[in-house]
Coordinates of C-alpha atoms and ligand atoms in Angstrom, one line a residue:
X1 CA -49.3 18.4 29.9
X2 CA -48.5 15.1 31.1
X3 CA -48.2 11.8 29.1
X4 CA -47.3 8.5 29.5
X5 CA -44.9 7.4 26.9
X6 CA -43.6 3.1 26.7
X7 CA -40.9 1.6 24.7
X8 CA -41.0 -2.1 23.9
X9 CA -39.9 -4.7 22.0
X10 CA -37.9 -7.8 22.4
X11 CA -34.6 -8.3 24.2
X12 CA -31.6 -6.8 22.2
X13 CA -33.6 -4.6 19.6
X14 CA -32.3 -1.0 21.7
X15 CA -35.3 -0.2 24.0
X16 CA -31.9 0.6 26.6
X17 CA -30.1 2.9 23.7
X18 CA -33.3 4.8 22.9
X19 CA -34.6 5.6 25.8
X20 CA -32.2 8.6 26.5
X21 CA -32.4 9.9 23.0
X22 CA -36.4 10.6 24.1
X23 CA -35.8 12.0 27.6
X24 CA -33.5 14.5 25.3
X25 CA -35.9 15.0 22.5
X26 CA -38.7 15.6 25.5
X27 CA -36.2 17.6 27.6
X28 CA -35.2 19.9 24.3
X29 CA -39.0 19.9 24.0
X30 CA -39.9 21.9 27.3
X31 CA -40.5 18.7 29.2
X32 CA -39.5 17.8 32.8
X33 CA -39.7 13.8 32.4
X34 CA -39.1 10.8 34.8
X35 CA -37.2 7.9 33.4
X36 CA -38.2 4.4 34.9
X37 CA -38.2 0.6 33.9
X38 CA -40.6 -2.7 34.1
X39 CA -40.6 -5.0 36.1
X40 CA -38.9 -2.0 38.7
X41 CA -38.7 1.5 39.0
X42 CA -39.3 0.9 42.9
X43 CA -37.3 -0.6 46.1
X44 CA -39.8 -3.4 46.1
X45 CA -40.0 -3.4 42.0
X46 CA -36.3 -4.0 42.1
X47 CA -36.6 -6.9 44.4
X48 CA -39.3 -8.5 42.5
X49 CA -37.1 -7.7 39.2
X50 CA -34.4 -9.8 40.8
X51 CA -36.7 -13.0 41.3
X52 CA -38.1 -12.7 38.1
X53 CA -35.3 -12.5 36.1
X54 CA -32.4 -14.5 38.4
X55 CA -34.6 -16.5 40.5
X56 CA -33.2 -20.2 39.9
X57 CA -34.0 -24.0 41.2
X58 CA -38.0 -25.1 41.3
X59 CA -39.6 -23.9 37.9
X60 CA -41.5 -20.8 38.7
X61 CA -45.0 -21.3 37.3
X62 CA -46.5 -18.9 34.9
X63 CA -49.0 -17.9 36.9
X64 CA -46.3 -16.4 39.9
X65 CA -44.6 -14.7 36.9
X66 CA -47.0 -12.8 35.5
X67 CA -48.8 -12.0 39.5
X68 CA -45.7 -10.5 40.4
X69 CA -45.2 -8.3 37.2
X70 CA -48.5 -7.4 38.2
X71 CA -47.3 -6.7 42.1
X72 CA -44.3 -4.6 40.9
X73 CA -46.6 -2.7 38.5
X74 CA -48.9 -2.0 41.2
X75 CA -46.1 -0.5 43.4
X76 CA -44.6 1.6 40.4
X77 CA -47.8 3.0 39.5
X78 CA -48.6 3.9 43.3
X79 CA -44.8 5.4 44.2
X80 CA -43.7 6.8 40.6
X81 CA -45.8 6.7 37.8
X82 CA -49.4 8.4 39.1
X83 CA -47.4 11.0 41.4
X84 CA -45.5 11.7 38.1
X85 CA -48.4 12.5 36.1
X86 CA -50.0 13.9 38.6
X87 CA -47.5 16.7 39.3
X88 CA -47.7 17.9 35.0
X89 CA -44.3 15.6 34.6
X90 CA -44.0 13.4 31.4
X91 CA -43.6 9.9 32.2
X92 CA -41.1 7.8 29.9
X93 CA -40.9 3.7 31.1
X94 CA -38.9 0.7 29.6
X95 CA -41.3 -1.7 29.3
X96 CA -45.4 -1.6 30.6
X97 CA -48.3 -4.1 30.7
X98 CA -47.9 -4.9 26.4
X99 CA -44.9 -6.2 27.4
X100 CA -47.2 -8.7 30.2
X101 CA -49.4 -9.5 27.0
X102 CA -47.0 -10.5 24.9
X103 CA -44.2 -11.9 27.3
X104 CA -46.5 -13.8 29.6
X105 CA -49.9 -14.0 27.7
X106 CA -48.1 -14.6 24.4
X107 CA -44.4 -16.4 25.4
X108 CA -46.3 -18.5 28.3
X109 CA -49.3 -18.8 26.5
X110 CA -51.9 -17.6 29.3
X111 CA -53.7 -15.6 27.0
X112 CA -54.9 -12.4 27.1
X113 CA -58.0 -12.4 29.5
X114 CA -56.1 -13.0 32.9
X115 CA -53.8 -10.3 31.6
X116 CA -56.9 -8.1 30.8
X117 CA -58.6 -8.6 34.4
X118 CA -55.2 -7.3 36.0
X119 CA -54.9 -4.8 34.2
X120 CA -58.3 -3.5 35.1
X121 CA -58.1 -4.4 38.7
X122 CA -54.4 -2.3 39.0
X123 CA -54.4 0.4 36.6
X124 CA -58.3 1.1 36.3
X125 CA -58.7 3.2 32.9
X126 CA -54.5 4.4 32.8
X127 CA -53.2 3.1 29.2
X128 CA -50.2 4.7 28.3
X129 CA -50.5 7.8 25.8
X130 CA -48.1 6.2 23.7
X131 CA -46.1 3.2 23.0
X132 CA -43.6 2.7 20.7
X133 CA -42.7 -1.0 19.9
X134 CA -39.1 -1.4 18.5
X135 CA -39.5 -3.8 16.0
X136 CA -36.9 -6.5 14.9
X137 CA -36.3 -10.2 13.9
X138 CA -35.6 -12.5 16.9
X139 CA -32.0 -12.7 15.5
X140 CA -31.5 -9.4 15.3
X141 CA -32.1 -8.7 18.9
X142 CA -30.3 -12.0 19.9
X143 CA -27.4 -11.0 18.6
X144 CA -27.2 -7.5 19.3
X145 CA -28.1 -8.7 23.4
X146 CA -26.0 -11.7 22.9
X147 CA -22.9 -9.0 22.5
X148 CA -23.3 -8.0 26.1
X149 CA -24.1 -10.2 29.4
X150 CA -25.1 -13.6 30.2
X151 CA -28.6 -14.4 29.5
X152 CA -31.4 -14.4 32.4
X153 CA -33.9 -16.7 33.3
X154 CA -36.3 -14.9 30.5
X155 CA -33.9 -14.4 28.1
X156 CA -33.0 -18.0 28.3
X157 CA -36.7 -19.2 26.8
X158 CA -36.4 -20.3 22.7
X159 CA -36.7 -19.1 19.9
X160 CA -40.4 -19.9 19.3
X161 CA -41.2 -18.1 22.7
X162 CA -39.4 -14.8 21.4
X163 CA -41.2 -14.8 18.2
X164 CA -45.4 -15.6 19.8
X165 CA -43.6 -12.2 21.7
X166 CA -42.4 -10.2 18.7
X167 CA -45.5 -11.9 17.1
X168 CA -47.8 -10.2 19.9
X169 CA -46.4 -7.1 19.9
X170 CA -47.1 -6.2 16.3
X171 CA -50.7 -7.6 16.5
X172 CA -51.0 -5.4 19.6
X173 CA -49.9 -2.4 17.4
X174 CA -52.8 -3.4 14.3
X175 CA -55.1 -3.6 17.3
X176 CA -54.7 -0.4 18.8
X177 CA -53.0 2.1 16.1
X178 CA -54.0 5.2 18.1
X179 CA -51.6 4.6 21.2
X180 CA -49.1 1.9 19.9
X181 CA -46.5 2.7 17.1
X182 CA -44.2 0.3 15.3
X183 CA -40.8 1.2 14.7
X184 CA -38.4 -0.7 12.7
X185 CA -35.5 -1.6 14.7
X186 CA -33.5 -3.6 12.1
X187 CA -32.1 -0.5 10.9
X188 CA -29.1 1.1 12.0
X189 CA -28.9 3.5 15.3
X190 CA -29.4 6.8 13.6
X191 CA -32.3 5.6 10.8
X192 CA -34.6 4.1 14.2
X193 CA -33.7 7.3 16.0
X194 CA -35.8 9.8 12.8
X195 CA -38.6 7.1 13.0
X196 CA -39.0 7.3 17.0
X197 CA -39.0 11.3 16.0
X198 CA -41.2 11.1 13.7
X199 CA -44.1 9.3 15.6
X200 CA -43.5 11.5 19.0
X201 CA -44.7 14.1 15.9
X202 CA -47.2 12.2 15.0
X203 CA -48.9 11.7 18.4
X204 CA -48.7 14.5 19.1
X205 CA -46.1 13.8 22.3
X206 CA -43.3 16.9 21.2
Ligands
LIG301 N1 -40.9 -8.8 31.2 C1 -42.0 -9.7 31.1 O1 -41.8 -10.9 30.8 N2 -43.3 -9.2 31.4 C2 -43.5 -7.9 31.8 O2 -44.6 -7.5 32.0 C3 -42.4 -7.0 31.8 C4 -41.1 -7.5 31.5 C5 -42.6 -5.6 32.2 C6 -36.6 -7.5 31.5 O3 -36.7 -6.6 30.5 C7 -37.3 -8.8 31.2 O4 -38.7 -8.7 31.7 C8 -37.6 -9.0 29.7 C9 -39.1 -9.1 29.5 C10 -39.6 -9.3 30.9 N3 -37.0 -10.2 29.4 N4 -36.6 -10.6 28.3 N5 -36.2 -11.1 27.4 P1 -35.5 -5.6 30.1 O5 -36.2 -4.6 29.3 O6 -34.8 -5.1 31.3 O7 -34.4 -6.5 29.4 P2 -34.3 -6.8 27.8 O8 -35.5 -6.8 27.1 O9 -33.6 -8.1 27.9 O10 -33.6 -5.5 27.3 P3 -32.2 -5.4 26.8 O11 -31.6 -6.8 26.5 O12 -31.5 -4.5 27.7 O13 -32.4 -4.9 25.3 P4 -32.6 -3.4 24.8 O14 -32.6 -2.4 25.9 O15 -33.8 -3.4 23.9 O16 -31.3 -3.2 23.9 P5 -30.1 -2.2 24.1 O17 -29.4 -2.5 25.4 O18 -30.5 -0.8 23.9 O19 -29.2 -2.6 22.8 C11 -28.6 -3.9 22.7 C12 -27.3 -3.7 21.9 O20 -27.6 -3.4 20.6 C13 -26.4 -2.6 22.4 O21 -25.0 -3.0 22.3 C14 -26.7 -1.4 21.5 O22 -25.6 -0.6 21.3 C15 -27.0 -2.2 20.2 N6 -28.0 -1.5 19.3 C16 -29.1 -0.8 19.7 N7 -29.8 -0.4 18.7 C17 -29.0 -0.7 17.6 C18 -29.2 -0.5 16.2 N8 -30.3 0.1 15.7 N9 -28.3 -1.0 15.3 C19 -27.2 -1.7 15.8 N10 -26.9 -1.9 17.2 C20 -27.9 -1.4 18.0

C-alpha cells in the first residue's frame, strides 16, 4: 500500500545521509519507492529551488518565499507525488509543508494560519503518513553543514531564526504524535539510523 513518508529537520542534522538508508529499509521491505526533495522534485520545482535558495540583490519578502514553496509544492504534488501514490508506490520526500511551518511561519514569523490556508487550498486532505523530524541542537547541525559548502540565502539567517525552526518542529511533533516522530539526531550515524527503524515499526510503515 502506498504511504507518504517526510524527513525533516534543520540544516546539517542528516536528512541527506538518511534518506537512502530508508529507500533501502523500504526496498528490503517489498517496496517500490520514489525518492524526491522540497522545494523541487520537478523541472519547474528546481527552478523555483534555485531562486529560493540563491536568488540575491532586493530582499525577497516573506510572503514571495513562502508563495513559491507553495508553487513548487503544487507542481510536485501534481507531476510526482499523487501519480506516485496513486500507482501503489511508496513515496519518500526531503522536506514537505512542516518544514513551510516552521521555516517560514516559525523562522519568518508569519504564523501558522496563512500556512494552514495553503495547505488546504493545494493539498486538500493529503498529510503525509509519516514524518520523521531529525532532531538536533542548532550547533550540531551548523557544524556538521558548515563541513561542506558555502551557505545559501536560507542557511545564512541567525541563530535565533534556526532555533523558532528547531523550536517549531518539535512542537509540531507534541501536536500531532500520530504522524510526526522525533528522532534524535545528536547521536552518532548508526544510533539515529535504529531510532529511524524503529519508528518506521512503529507506524506501521515496514
Ligand atoms: N525550506 C523552507 O524554508 N520552506 C519549505 O517549505 C521547504 C524548505 C520545503 C533547502 O533545504 C532549504 O529550503 C532549507 C529549508 C528551506 N534551508 N535551510 N536551512 P535542504 O533540505 O535542501 O537543505 P538543508 O536543510 O540545508 O539540508 P542539508 O544541509 O543538506 O542537511 P541534511 O541533509 O540534513 O544533512 P546531511 O547532508 O545528511 O549531513 C550533513 C553532514 O553531517 C554530512 O557530512 C554527514 O555525513 C554528517 N552527518 C549526518 N548525520 C550524522 C551523524 N548522526 N553524526 C555525525 N555526522 C553526521
Amino acid at each position: 500500500m502506498s504511504k507518504f513518508i517526510t524527513l525533516e529537520g534543520i540544516e546539517g542534522v542528516g536528512k541527506t545521509s538518511n534518506l537512502q538508508f530508508i529507500e533501502n529499509l523500504l526496498q528490503e521491505a517489498g517496496h517500490s519507492c520514489v525518492v524526491t526533495r522540497e522545494p523541487g522534485g520537478t523541472e519547474l520545482g528546481e527552478a523555483l529551488r534555485n531562486i529560493l535558495l540563491h536568488h540575491q540583490g532586493e530582499a525577497m519578502s516573506a510572503d514571495a518565499e513562502l508563495l513559491m514553496m507553495f508553487a513548487a509544492r503544487a507542481e510536485h504534488l501534481d507531476k510526482v507525488i499523487l501519480p506516485a501514490l496513486k500507482a501503489g508506490k511508496m513515496v519518500l520526500c526531503d522536506r514537505f509543508t512542516e518544514a513551510t511551518y516552521a521555516y517560514q511561519g516559525c523562522g519568518r514569523q508569519l504564523g501558522e494560519e496563512k500556512i494552514a490556508q495553503l495547505e488546504t487550498w493545494v493539498q486538500g486532505d493529503l498529510r503525509p503518513n509519516l514524518t520523521i523530524v531529525l532532531d538536533a541542537p542548532i550547533d550540531v547541525g551548523r557544524s556538521r553543514a558548515g563541513r561542506r559548502s558555502a551557505p545559501d540565502r536560507i542557511e545564512k539567517e541567525k541563530d535565533d531564526f534556526f532555533q523558532r525552526v528547531r523550536d517549531c518542529y518539535r512542537q509540531l511533533a507534541q501536536r500531532y504524535p500520530h504522524r510526526i516522530a522525533l528522532v534524535d539526531a545528536s547521536l552518532p550515524l548508526e544510533q539515529v539510523q535504529t531510532q529511524i527503524k524503529r519508528v518506521l515499526l512503529d507506524y506501521e510503515i515496514l
